[in-house]
PDB file of C-alpha atoms in Angstrom:
ATOM      1  CA  MET A 623      30.308-100.808  13.725  1.00 94.00           C
ATOM      2  CA  LEU A 624      28.202-101.354  10.192  1.00 95.00           C
ATOM      3  CA  ASP A 625      24.215-102.947   9.965  1.00 94.00           C
ATOM      4  CA  PRO A 626      23.787-104.381   6.880  1.00 93.00           C
ATOM      5  CA  LEU A 627      20.166-104.211   7.657  1.00 92.00           C
ATOM      6  CA  GLU A 628      19.456-100.684   8.391  1.00 94.00           C
ATOM      7  CA  ARG A 629      18.088-100.026   4.914  1.00 95.00           C
ATOM      8  CA  TRP A 630      15.135-102.599   5.388  1.00 93.00           C
ATOM      9  CA  ARG A 631      14.808-101.863   9.130  1.00 93.00           C
ATOM     10  CA  GLU A 632      12.874 -98.009   7.600  1.00 94.00           C
ATOM     11  CA  LEU A 633      11.445-100.018   5.953  1.00 95.00           C
ATOM     12  CA  GLY A 634       9.626-101.807   8.919  1.00 94.00           C
ATOM     13  CA  LEU A 635      11.149-105.263   8.104  1.00 91.00           C
ATOM     14  CA  PRO A 636      13.193-106.835  10.283  1.00 85.00           C
ATOM     15  CA  ASP A 637      15.136-108.777   7.590  1.00 85.00           C
ATOM     16  CA  LYS A 638      16.629-108.060   4.036  1.00 87.00           C
ATOM     17  CA  PRO A 639      16.686-111.001   0.991  1.00 86.00           C
ATOM     18  CA  ASP A 640      19.996-113.476   1.625  1.00 82.00           C
ATOM     19  CA  TYR A 641      21.065-111.584  -2.416  1.00 85.00           C
ATOM     20  CA  ALA A 642      20.935-108.480  -1.397  1.00 90.00           C
ATOM     21  CA  GLY A 643      22.625-105.908   1.096  1.00 90.00           C
ATOM     22  CA  LEU A 644      26.034-105.979   2.892  1.00 92.00           C
ATOM     23  CA  LEU A 645      27.848-110.023   2.888  1.00 93.00           C
ATOM     24  CA  THR A 646      28.133-110.921   6.325  1.00 95.00           C
ATOM     25  CA  TYR A 647      27.148-113.953   8.096  1.00 95.00           C
ATOM     26  CA  ALA A 648      23.762-114.426   8.581  1.00 92.00           C
ATOM     27  CA  GLY A 649      23.437-110.383   8.048  1.00 92.00           C
ATOM     28  CA  MET A 650      24.837-109.841  11.106  1.00 95.00           C
ATOM     29  CA  PRO A 651      26.144-106.309  12.270  1.00 96.00           C
ATOM     30  CA  TYR A 652      30.042-105.598  10.799  1.00 98.00           C
ATOM     31  CA  THR A 653      33.431-104.773  12.067  1.00 98.00           C
ATOM     32  CA  GLN A 654      37.374-105.133  11.993  1.00 98.00           C
ATOM     33  CA  ASP A 655      37.180-103.497  16.140  1.00 98.00           C
ATOM     34  CA  PRO A 656      37.899-105.084  18.666  1.00 98.00           C
ATOM     35  CA  THR A 657      36.858-102.743  20.934  1.00 98.00           C
ATOM     36  CA  GLU A 658      33.754-102.617  19.922  1.00 98.00           C
ATOM     37  CA  LEU A 659      33.336-106.296  20.895  1.00 98.00           C
ATOM     38  CA  ALA A 660      32.746-106.334  24.001  1.00 95.00           C
ATOM     39  CA  ASP A 661      29.103-107.306  25.148  1.00 95.00           C
ATOM     40  CA  VAL A 662      29.470-109.799  22.349  1.00 98.00           C
ATOM     41  CA  ASP A 663      28.844-113.275  22.742  1.00 98.00           C
ATOM     42  CA  VAL A 664      29.922-114.999  19.272  1.00 98.00           C
ATOM     43  CA  ALA A 665      32.115-112.774  16.803  1.00 98.00           C
ATOM     44  CA  VAL A 666      32.673-114.740  13.118  1.00 98.00           C
ATOM     45  CA  VAL A 667      35.523-114.915  11.910  1.00 98.00           C
ATOM     46  CA  GLY A 668      37.009-115.650   8.399  1.00 98.00           C
ATOM     47  CA  ALA A 669      39.878-118.290   7.264  1.00 98.00           C
ATOM     48  CA  PRO A 670      40.632-118.230   4.131  1.00 98.00           C
ATOM     49  CA  THR A 671      43.310-119.364   3.143  1.00 98.00           C
ATOM     50  CA  ASP A 672      44.392-122.831   1.204  1.00 97.00           C
ATOM     51  CA  ASP A 673      48.248-122.534   0.569  1.00 96.00           C
ATOM     52  CA  LEU A 674      49.040-125.671   2.983  1.00 95.00           C
ATOM     53  CA  VAL A 675      46.027-128.644   1.011  1.00 95.00           C
ATOM     54  CA  SER A 676      48.160-131.358  -0.474  1.00 92.00           C
ATOM     55  CA  ASP A 677      45.252-132.603  -2.981  1.00 91.00           C
ATOM     56  CA  ARG A 678      42.537-130.281  -4.255  1.00 92.00           C
ATOM     57  CA  PRO A 679      42.229-126.624  -3.886  1.00 94.00           C
ATOM     58  CA  GLY A 680      40.068-123.910  -3.665  1.00 95.00           C
ATOM     59  CA  THR A 681      38.851-123.561   0.230  1.00 96.00           C
ATOM     60  CA  ARG A 682      39.647-120.193   0.416  1.00 97.00           C
ATOM     61  CA  PHE A 683      36.798-119.368  -1.000  1.00 96.00           C
ATOM     62  CA  ALA A 684      34.532-120.900   1.354  1.00 96.00           C
ATOM     63  CA  PRO A 685      34.317-118.106   4.154  1.00 97.00           C
ATOM     64  CA  ARG A 686      32.380-115.924   1.261  1.00 95.00           C
ATOM     65  CA  ALA A 687      30.394-119.048   0.051  1.00 95.00           C
ATOM     66  CA  ILE A 688      29.405-119.869   3.873  1.00 96.00           C
ATOM     67  CA  ARG A 689      28.418-115.921   4.049  1.00 95.00           C
ATOM     68  CA  ALA A 690      26.652-116.248   0.901  1.00 91.00           C
ATOM     69  CA  ALA A 691      24.501-119.768   2.627  1.00 90.00           C
ATOM     70  CA  SER A 692      23.712-118.348   5.497  1.00 81.00           C
ATOM     71  CA  CYS A 693      19.504-118.000   5.732  1.00 77.00           C
ATOM     72  CA  PRO A 694      18.604-115.193   8.195  1.00 71.00           C
ATOM     73  CA  PRO A 695      17.619-115.542  11.863  1.00 77.00           C
ATOM     74  CA  GLY A 696      14.643-117.293  12.864  1.00 87.00           C
ATOM     75  CA  PRO A 697      13.682-120.650  15.796  1.00 93.00           C
ATOM     76  CA  HIS A 698      14.930-123.642  15.713  1.00 94.00           C
ATOM     77  CA  LEU A 699      11.976-125.914  14.634  1.00 94.00           C
ATOM     78  CA  GLU A 700      12.772-128.501  16.626  1.00 95.00           C
ATOM     79  CA  ALA A 701      14.789-127.255  19.055  1.00 95.00           C
ATOM     80  CA  LYS A 702      12.391-124.207  19.609  1.00 94.00           C
ATOM     81  CA  VAL A 703      15.100-121.720  19.780  1.00 96.00           C
ATOM     82  CA  ASP A 704      16.432-118.167  17.969  1.00 96.00           C
ATOM     83  CA  ALA A 705      19.897-118.578  18.488  1.00 97.00           C
ATOM     84  CA  PHE A 706      19.813-114.754  17.253  1.00 95.00           C
ATOM     85  CA  ALA A 707      17.640-113.825  19.538  1.00 94.00           C
ATOM     86  CA  GLU A 708      19.683-115.550  22.503  1.00 96.00           C
ATOM     87  CA  LEU A 709      23.964-114.657  21.701  1.00 97.00           C
ATOM     88  CA  ARG A 710      24.902-111.324  20.208  1.00 97.00           C
ATOM     89  CA  ILE A 711      26.354-112.571  17.233  1.00 97.00           C
ATOM     90  CA  VAL A 712      28.505-110.260  14.737  1.00 98.00           C
ATOM     91  CA  ASP A 713      30.555-110.992  11.479  1.00 98.00           C
ATOM     92  CA  PHE A 714      34.418-110.005  12.789  1.00 98.00           C
ATOM     93  CA  GLY A 715      35.633-110.313   9.191  1.00 98.00           C
ATOM     94  CA  ASP A 716      38.494-112.199   7.573  1.00 98.00           C
ATOM     95  CA  ALA A 717      41.883-112.572   8.846  1.00 98.00           C
ATOM     96  CA  ALA A 718      44.996-110.662   6.641  1.00 98.00           C
ATOM     97  CA  VAL A 719      45.831-113.981   5.659  1.00 98.00           C
ATOM     98  CA  LEU A 720      49.306-113.273   2.920  1.00 97.00           C
ATOM     99  CA  PRO A 721      48.779-116.183  -0.137  1.00 96.00           C
ATOM    100  CA  ALA A 722      51.950-118.664  -0.217  1.00 95.00           C
ATOM    101  CA  ASP A 723      52.322-116.662   2.737  1.00 97.00           C
ATOM    102  CA  PRO A 724      51.656-119.917   5.531  1.00 96.00           C
ATOM    103  CA  THR A 725      52.746-118.580   8.954  1.00 97.00           C
ATOM    104  CA  THR A 726      52.495-114.993   8.396  1.00 97.00           C
ATOM    105  CA  THR A 727      48.773-116.299   7.050  1.00 98.00           C
ATOM    106  CA  HIS A 728      48.590-118.675  10.609  1.00 98.00           C
ATOM    107  CA  ALA A 729      50.263-115.920  12.707  1.00 98.00           C
ATOM    108  CA  GLN A 730      46.581-113.316  11.021  1.00 98.00           C
ATOM    109  CA  ILE A 731      44.578-116.082  12.475  1.00 98.00           C
ATOM    110  CA  GLU A 732      45.582-116.652  15.865  1.00 98.00           C
ATOM    111  CA  LYS A 733      45.890-112.924  16.005  1.00 98.00           C
ATOM    112  CA  THR A 734      42.159-112.361  15.127  1.00 98.00           C
ATOM    113  CA  VAL A 735      40.680-115.177  16.550  1.00 98.00           C
ATOM    114  CA  GLY A 736      42.700-114.481  19.924  1.00 98.00           C
ATOM    115  CA  GLN A 737      40.839-110.839  19.972  1.00 98.00           C
ATOM    116  CA  VAL A 738      37.865-112.713  19.819  1.00 98.00           C
ATOM    117  CA  VAL A 739      39.479-114.620  22.692  1.00 98.00           C
ATOM    118  CA  ALA A 740      40.120-111.299  24.462  1.00 98.00           C
ATOM    119  CA  ALA A 741      37.542-109.742  24.715  1.00 98.00           C
ATOM    120  CA  GLY A 742      35.296-112.654  25.895  1.00 98.00           C
ATOM    121  CA  ALA A 743      33.425-113.746  22.862  1.00 98.00           C
ATOM    122  CA  LEU A 744      33.331-117.263  21.430  1.00 98.00           C
ATOM    123  CA  PRO A 745      35.830-116.869  17.913  1.00 98.00           C
ATOM    124  CA  VAL A 746      33.432-118.804  15.054  1.00 98.00           C
ATOM    125  CA  VAL A 747      36.386-119.555  12.258  1.00 98.00           C
ATOM    126  CA  LEU A 748      35.358-120.190   9.114  1.00 98.00           C
ATOM    127  CA  GLY A 749      37.664-121.707   7.000  1.00 96.00           C
ATOM    128  CA  GLY A 750      40.065-122.060   5.271  1.00 95.00           C
ATOM    129  CA  ASP A 751      42.409-125.733   5.370  1.00 98.00           C
ATOM    130  CA  HIS A 752      42.528-127.879   8.068  1.00 98.00           C
ATOM    131  CA  SER A 753      45.094-125.323   8.871  1.00 98.00           C
ATOM    132  CA  ILE A 754      43.714-122.981   9.931  1.00 98.00           C
ATOM    133  CA  THR A 755      42.466-124.900  13.540  1.00 98.00           C
ATOM    134  CA  GLU A 756      46.390-124.836  15.028  1.00 98.00           C
ATOM    135  CA  PRO A 757      47.058-120.928  15.149  1.00 98.00           C
ATOM    136  CA  SER A 758      42.571-120.787  15.867  1.00 98.00           C
ATOM    137  CA  VAL A 759      43.268-123.409  19.146  1.00 98.00           C
ATOM    138  CA  ARG A 760      46.629-121.632  19.994  1.00 98.00           C
ATOM    139  CA  ALA A 761      44.907-118.651  20.845  1.00 98.00           C
ATOM    140  CA  VAL A 762      41.733-120.232  22.561  1.00 98.00           C
ATOM    141  CA  ALA A 763      44.038-121.940  24.438  1.00 98.00           C
ATOM    142  CA  ALA A 764      46.462-118.908  24.808  1.00 98.00           C
ATOM    143  CA  THR A 765      43.906-118.011  27.382  1.00 97.00           C
ATOM    144  CA  HIS A 766      41.864-121.170  28.649  1.00 98.00           C
ATOM    145  CA  GLY A 767      45.684-123.469  28.990  1.00 97.00           C
ATOM    146  CA  PRO A 768      45.193-126.896  27.173  1.00 98.00           C
ATOM    147  CA  VAL A 769      41.241-127.426  25.727  1.00 98.00           C
ATOM    148  CA  GLY A 770      39.122-130.474  24.407  1.00 98.00           C
ATOM    149  CA  LEU A 771      38.659-131.098  21.466  1.00 98.00           C
ATOM    150  CA  VAL A 772      36.205-133.194  18.867  1.00 98.00           C
ATOM    151  CA  HIS A 773      37.195-132.948  15.603  1.00 98.00           C
ATOM    152  CA  PHE A 774      34.789-134.509  13.004  1.00 98.00           C
ATOM    153  CA  ASP A 775      36.646-135.732   9.666  1.00 98.00           C
ATOM    154  CA  THR A 776      37.588-138.726   7.211  1.00 97.00           C
ATOM    155  CA  HIS A 777      40.870-137.979   8.229  1.00 97.00           C
ATOM    156  CA  THR A 778      42.646-138.142  12.009  1.00 97.00           C
ATOM    157  CA  ASP A 779      45.316-135.117  10.869  1.00 96.00           C
ATOM    158  CA  THR A 780      47.958-136.403  13.058  1.00 97.00           C
ATOM    159  CA  GLY A 781      51.040-136.788  10.540  1.00 93.00           C
ATOM    160  CA  THR A 782      54.122-135.395  11.522  1.00 94.00           C
ATOM    161  CA  GLU A 783      54.167-133.851   8.190  1.00 88.00           C
ATOM    162  CA  VAL A 784      53.040-134.834   4.952  1.00 89.00           C
ATOM    163  CA  PHE A 785      55.390-135.344   1.480  1.00 91.00           C
ATOM    164  CA  GLY A 786      57.748-134.328   3.871  1.00 91.00           C
ATOM    165  CA  VAL A 787      56.154-131.145   5.640  1.00 86.00           C
ATOM    166  CA  GLU A 788      55.497-130.381   8.134  1.00 90.00           C
ATOM    167  CA  LEU A 789      53.071-127.607   8.029  1.00 93.00           C
ATOM    168  CA  SER A 790      50.427-128.557   6.509  1.00 93.00           C
ATOM    169  CA  HIS A 791      46.702-129.694   6.724  1.00 95.00           C
ATOM    170  CA  GLY A 792      46.772-133.133   7.521  1.00 92.00           C
ATOM    171  CA  THR A 793      49.315-132.763  10.429  1.00 95.00           C
ATOM    172  CA  PRO A 794      47.788-129.503  13.126  1.00 97.00           C
ATOM    173  CA  MET A 795      46.013-131.871  15.613  1.00 98.00           C
ATOM    174  CA  TYR A 796      49.829-134.150  15.921  1.00 97.00           C
ATOM    175  CA  ARG A 797      51.442-130.204  16.524  1.00 98.00           C
ATOM    176  CA  LEU A 798      48.826-129.294  18.957  1.00 98.00           C
ATOM    177  CA  VAL A 799      48.631-132.313  21.092  1.00 98.00           C
ATOM    178  CA  ARG A 800      52.689-132.306  20.937  1.00 98.00           C
ATOM    179  CA  ASP A 801      52.835-128.312  22.106  1.00 98.00           C
ATOM    180  CA  GLY A 802      50.594-129.016  24.468  1.00 98.00           C
ATOM    181  CA  ARG A 803      47.953-127.210  23.266  1.00 98.00           C
ATOM    182  CA  VAL A 804      45.572-129.739  22.900  1.00 98.00           C
ATOM    183  CA  ALA A 805      44.464-132.100  26.587  1.00 98.00           C
ATOM    184  CA  GLY A 806      45.408-135.859  24.175  1.00 98.00           C
ATOM    185  CA  GLU A 807      42.961-137.556  26.859  1.00 98.00           C
ATOM    186  CA  ARG A 808      40.068-135.310  26.291  1.00 98.00           C
ATOM    187  CA  TYR A 809      40.670-134.766  21.914  1.00 98.00           C
ATOM    188  CA  VAL A 810      37.650-137.362  20.997  1.00 98.00           C
ATOM    189  CA  GLN A 811      38.023-138.265  16.884  1.00 98.00           C
ATOM    190  CA  ILE A 812      34.397-138.718  15.065  1.00 98.00           C
ATOM    191  CA  GLY A 813      34.350-139.998  11.562  1.00 98.00           C
ATOM    192  CA  LEU A 814      37.387-141.612  10.684  1.00 98.00           C
ATOM    193  CA  ARG A 815      36.844-144.353   7.523  1.00 98.00           C
ATOM    194  CA  GLY A 816      39.421-144.451   4.712  1.00 95.00           C
ATOM    195  CA  TYR A 817      43.275-145.581   3.937  1.00 94.00           C
ATOM    196  CA  TRP A 818      45.047-142.539   6.380  1.00 88.00           C
ATOM    197  CA  PRO A 819      46.879-142.818   8.527  1.00 90.00           C
ATOM    198  CA  GLY A 820      48.787-146.106   8.953  1.00 90.00           C
ATOM    199  CA  GLU A 821      49.962-147.696  12.300  1.00 92.00           C
ATOM    200  CA  THR A 822      52.603-144.840  13.160  1.00 93.00           C
ATOM    201  CA  GLU A 823      49.879-142.091  13.648  1.00 94.00           C
ATOM    202  CA  PHE A 824      47.688-144.479  15.346  1.00 95.00           C
ATOM    203  CA  GLY A 825      50.717-146.022  17.654  1.00 96.00           C
ATOM    204  CA  TRP A 826      51.116-142.256  18.695  1.00 97.00           C
ATOM    205  CA  GLN A 827      47.699-141.514  18.812  1.00 97.00           C
ATOM    206  CA  HIS A 828      47.434-144.384  21.557  1.00 97.00           C
ATOM    207  CA  GLU A 829      50.738-142.808  23.447  1.00 97.00           C
ATOM    208  CA  HIS A 830      48.789-140.034  23.736  1.00 98.00           C
ATOM    209  CA  GLY A 831      45.453-141.445  25.437  1.00 98.00           C
ATOM    210  CA  ILE A 832      43.086-139.658  21.995  1.00 98.00           C
ATOM    211  CA  THR A 833      40.229-141.834  21.363  1.00 98.00           C
ATOM    212  CA  SER A 834      38.998-142.589  17.606  1.00 98.00           C
ATOM    213  CA  HIS A 835      35.616-143.088  16.687  1.00 98.00           C
ATOM    214  CA  PHE A 836      35.419-144.773  13.217  1.00 98.00           C
ATOM    215  CA  MET A 837      32.716-144.631  11.118  1.00 98.00           C
ATOM    216  CA  HIS A 838      32.072-148.329  11.241  1.00 97.00           C
ATOM    217  CA  ASP A 839      31.337-147.123  15.302  1.00 97.00           C
ATOM    218  CA  VAL A 840      28.626-144.402  14.059  1.00 97.00           C
ATOM    219  CA  ARG A 841      27.351-146.488  12.217  1.00 97.00           C
ATOM    220  CA  ASP A 842      26.829-149.709  14.389  1.00 98.00           C
ATOM    221  CA  VAL A 843      26.216-148.008  17.388  1.00 98.00           C
ATOM    222  CA  GLY A 844      24.053-144.911  16.540  1.00 98.00           C
ATOM    223  CA  ILE A 845      25.529-140.965  16.120  1.00 98.00           C
ATOM    224  CA  ARG A 846      23.281-140.646  20.207  1.00 98.00           C
ATOM    225  CA  GLU A 847      25.678-143.260  21.310  1.00 98.00           C
ATOM    226  CA  VAL A 848      28.942-142.064  19.659  1.00 98.00           C
ATOM    227  CA  VAL A 849      28.042-138.121  21.715  1.00 98.00           C
ATOM    228  CA  GLU A 850      27.294-139.457  25.456  1.00 98.00           C
ATOM    229  CA  ARG A 851      30.630-140.669  24.755  1.00 98.00           C
ATOM    230  CA  THR A 852      32.411-138.610  22.899  1.00 98.00           C
ATOM    231  CA  VAL A 853      30.940-135.696  25.768  1.00 98.00           C
ATOM    232  CA  ALA A 854      32.015-138.119  28.764  1.00 98.00           C
ATOM    233  CA  ARG A 855      35.237-138.485  27.722  1.00 98.00           C
ATOM    234  CA  VAL A 856      36.115-134.428  27.511  1.00 98.00           C
ATOM    235  CA  GLY A 857      34.359-133.167  30.405  1.00 96.00           C
ATOM    236  CA  SER A 858      33.453-130.166  31.796  1.00 94.00           C
ATOM    237  CA  GLY A 859      36.187-128.101  30.527  1.00 96.00           C
ATOM    238  CA  PRO A 860      37.120-126.061  27.809  1.00 98.00           C
ATOM    239  CA  VAL A 861      36.124-127.408  23.897  1.00 98.00           C
ATOM    240  CA  PHE A 862      37.330-126.267  20.571  1.00 98.00           C
ATOM    241  CA  LEU A 863      34.702-127.845  18.115  1.00 99.00           C
ATOM    242  CA  THR A 864      36.452-128.321  14.515  1.00 98.00           C
ATOM    243  CA  VAL A 865      34.657-130.178  11.877  1.00 98.00           C
ATOM    244  CA  ASP A 866      35.990-131.114   8.662  1.00 98.00           C
ATOM    245  CA  VAL A 867      33.526-131.247   6.174  1.00 98.00           C
ATOM    246  CA  ASP A 868      34.990-134.325   4.366  1.00 98.00           C
ATOM    247  CA  VAL A 869      33.435-135.862   7.724  1.00 98.00           C
ATOM    248  CA  LEU A 870      30.328-135.853   5.738  1.00 98.00           C
ATOM    249  CA  ASP A 871      29.957-138.256   2.065  1.00 98.00           C
ATOM    250  CA  PRO A 872      30.514-136.638  -0.855  1.00 96.00           C
ATOM    251  CA  SER A 873      26.354-137.894  -1.964  1.00 94.00           C
ATOM    252  CA  VAL A 874      25.899-135.008   0.689  1.00 92.00           C
ATOM    253  CA  ALA A 875      28.244-132.435   1.068  1.00 94.00           C
ATOM    254  CA  PRO A 876      30.752-133.370  -2.745  1.00 94.00           C
ATOM    255  CA  GLY A 877      32.761-129.636  -2.473  1.00 94.00           C
ATOM    256  CA  THR A 878      35.586-130.972  -0.712  1.00 95.00           C
ATOM    257  CA  GLY A 879      39.312-131.818  -1.332  1.00 94.00           C
ATOM    258  CA  THR A 880      39.716-134.790   0.035  1.00 94.00           C
ATOM    259  CA  PRO A 881      36.537-136.839   0.408  1.00 95.00           C
ATOM    260  CA  GLU A 882      35.926-140.191   1.355  1.00 97.00           C
ATOM    261  CA  PRO A 883      32.757-142.406   0.565  1.00 97.00           C
ATOM    262  CA  GLY A 884      31.070-143.932   2.968  1.00 97.00           C
ATOM    263  CA  GLY A 885      30.988-140.565   5.315  1.00 98.00           C
ATOM    264  CA  MET A 886      27.849-139.125   7.735  1.00 98.00           C
ATOM    265  CA  THR A 887      24.686-138.059   6.871  1.00 98.00           C
ATOM    266  CA  SER A 888      23.539-134.206   7.408  1.00 98.00           C
ATOM    267  CA  VAL A 889      21.517-135.246   9.450  1.00 98.00           C
ATOM    268  CA  ASP A 890      22.688-136.907  12.130  1.00 98.00           C
ATOM    269  CA  LEU A 891      26.047-134.932  11.962  1.00 98.00           C
ATOM    270  CA  LEU A 892      24.284-131.510  12.300  1.00 98.00           C
ATOM    271  CA  TRP A 893      22.506-133.162  15.658  1.00 98.00           C
ATOM    272  CA  ALA A 894      25.761-134.307  16.967  1.00 98.00           C
ATOM    273  CA  CYS A 895      27.096-130.480  16.323  1.00 98.00           C
ATOM    274  CA  ARG A 896      23.956-128.992  18.470  1.00 98.00           C
ATOM    275  CA  GLU A 897      23.882-131.901  21.574  1.00 98.00           C
ATOM    276  CA  LEU A 898      27.386-130.843  21.485  1.00 98.00           C
ATOM    277  CA  GLY A 899      27.356-127.082  21.431  1.00 98.00           C
ATOM    278  CA  ARG A 900      24.678-127.443  24.201  1.00 98.00           C
ATOM    279  CA  GLN A 901      26.657-130.648  26.681  1.00 98.00           C
ATOM    280  CA  LEU A 902      29.872-128.972  26.795  1.00 98.00           C
ATOM    281  CA  ASP A 903      31.696-125.374  27.373  1.00 98.00           C
ATOM    282  CA  LEU A 904      32.857-124.044  23.827  1.00 98.00           C
ATOM    283  CA  VAL A 905      36.163-122.898  23.145  1.00 98.00           C
ATOM    284  CA  GLY A 906      36.188-122.287  19.870  1.00 98.00           C
ATOM    285  CA  ILE A 907      34.284-123.730  16.649  1.00 98.00           C
ATOM    286  CA  ASP A 908      35.317-123.696  13.449  1.00 98.00           C
ATOM    287  CA  VAL A 909      34.048-125.582  10.041  1.00 98.00           C
ATOM    288  CA  VAL A 910      36.471-125.765   7.236  1.00 98.00           C
ATOM    289  CA  GLU A 911      37.945-128.090   3.821  1.00 97.00           C
ATOM    290  CA  VAL A 912      34.790-126.474   2.231  1.00 97.00           C
ATOM    291  CA  ILE A 913      35.721-125.860  -2.070  1.00 95.00           C
ATOM    292  CA  PRO A 914      31.904-123.796  -2.445  1.00 92.00           C
ATOM    293  CA  THR A 915      33.996-124.503  -6.684  1.00 83.00           C
ATOM    294  CA  ALA A 916      33.996-127.794  -7.507  1.00 68.00           C
ATOM    295  CA  ILE A 917      32.362-129.934  -9.463  1.00 60.00           C
ATOM    296  CA  GLY A 918      28.359-130.914  -8.088  1.00 59.00           C
ATOM    297  CA  SER A 919      29.311-127.956  -5.526  1.00 57.00           C
ATOM    298  CA  ALA A 920      27.451-124.939  -6.675  1.00 63.00           C
ATOM    299  CA  ASP A 921      26.823-123.506  -3.394  1.00 79.00           C
ATOM    300  CA  VAL A 922      25.394-127.282  -1.006  1.00 92.00           C
ATOM    301  CA  THR A 923      28.756-127.750   0.634  1.00 95.00           C
ATOM    302  CA  ALA A 924      28.607-123.833   1.629  1.00 95.00           C
ATOM    303  CA  LEU A 925      24.968-124.593   2.708  1.00 95.00           C
ATOM    304  CA  VAL A 926      26.028-127.645   5.458  1.00 96.00           C
ATOM    305  CA  ALA A 927      28.678-126.221   6.558  1.00 97.00           C
ATOM    306  CA  ASP A 928      26.549-122.737   7.546  1.00 96.00           C
ATOM    307  CA  ARG A 929      23.990-124.905   9.224  1.00 97.00           C
ATOM    308  CA  ILE A 930      26.544-126.731  11.032  1.00 98.00           C
ATOM    309  CA  VAL A 931      27.194-123.297  12.431  1.00 98.00           C
ATOM    310  CA  ARG A 932      23.740-122.694  13.229  1.00 97.00           C
ATOM    311  CA  GLU A 933      23.537-125.995  14.942  1.00 98.00           C
ATOM    312  CA  THR A 934      26.143-125.345  16.875  1.00 98.00           C
ATOM    313  CA  LEU A 935      25.203-121.797  18.708  1.00 98.00           C
ATOM    314  CA  THR A 936      21.735-123.328  18.276  1.00 98.00           C
ATOM    315  CA  GLY A 937      22.905-125.702  20.794  1.00 98.00           C
ATOM    316  CA  VAL A 938      25.118-122.804  22.479  1.00 98.00           C
ATOM    317  CA  ALA A 939      22.262-120.581  22.595  1.00 97.00           C
ATOM    318  CA  LEU A 940      19.767-124.084  24.895  1.00 97.00           C
ATOM    319  CA  ARG A 941      23.038-124.033  26.689  1.00 97.00           C
ATOM    320  CA  ARG A 942      23.251-120.457  28.206  1.00 93.00           C
ATOM    321  CA  ARG A 943      19.698-121.387  28.505  1.00 89.00           C
ATOM    322  CA  GLY A 944      20.144-124.145  30.631  1.00 85.00           C
ATOM    323  CA  ALA A 945      17.600-126.510  28.579  1.00 61.00           C
ATOM    324  CA  ASN A 946      17.356-130.209  27.384  1.00 58.00           C
TER     325      ASN A 946
END
C-alpha cells in the first residue's frame, strides 16, 4: 500500500499540500490489491466513464477532479468528528474502464466494487455517468440481497430506454428494480423536477412502490422532513445512496450533463447526506454526473461532489460512534 504522505511524515508533518504528491482521495493510502483491504472501513473507487450520456459528455474526467478537490482530513466543525480518524479509508484506484465498450466497463466496475464489498468495506464510487450505479448496486446486492435505494436527482432514471437504447444513464434504476437488485418499496427519490419522465415511467414506479419527493416537496415541507420521511420509508436494512449532482441548482453545480434550474442548495444536500449516513445502514455510495471541464465549472462542481462524500462519511462515522 502506498502512502502519499510518506515524505511529509519524514518532516514530522501530518499532512501535505493539496497540490503536491500522489493524487489520491484526501491523500489517503493507495492500493489496487484486494488483499490489502482487510481491516479497511471505506474504499474509494473511480468509475471514469461517460459513454452512455444522452447530452453533454465529460464526466469521465470527474474521478480525478474530485480527488484533486478533496481537502485534507480534520474534524467537522458542526458534527465534531473527523471521519478520517474514525474510519480507515483507502483509495482503491479506478476500475479498468474501456472507451466505447460499456459492457466491459460495467463488468469491470462491478468486479472492482465487488472486491471492496467482499472485504467487508464500504465502497464509495466516484462517477462517471449515472449508468455506473447499475454495476455498483449489482456488486452490493450480490452480497446483501435486494437493497434500499436513496436517490438524489433531477430525473428518475427509470426509463426503459433513451433514444431507443436500453443501456443508458437514464435507465439504471428501472433495470435495478426490474432485476430485483433494488426493492421498490424501499426506494426513495429526492429532488425531482423539470419535464422528464412522463406518465408511463411514473405509472411503473407507482406499481413498484417507489416514493418520489419532488423539489416542490423539498421547498414546501423542508429537507429535514423529507429526510425523516425517507429514513422511515427505506427502514433498517442495507441501503445504497446515489447522488447525481444535477439535483443541485446549476448556480451551485454548473458542471453537469443535464442541468435543470430550480434545484437544491448545497447546504440542504450536504446536511441530508450527513444525516442519511448517520441514520441508515449504508452499504454503498456513489456520486455521479460531474463534468469538471464544463464552461463555468472549473473545480466548483468537483468540490461539492467531494463534500458530498465527506459529509456522508461524517455521518457514517457518527453512526459507528452511536452519536446523535
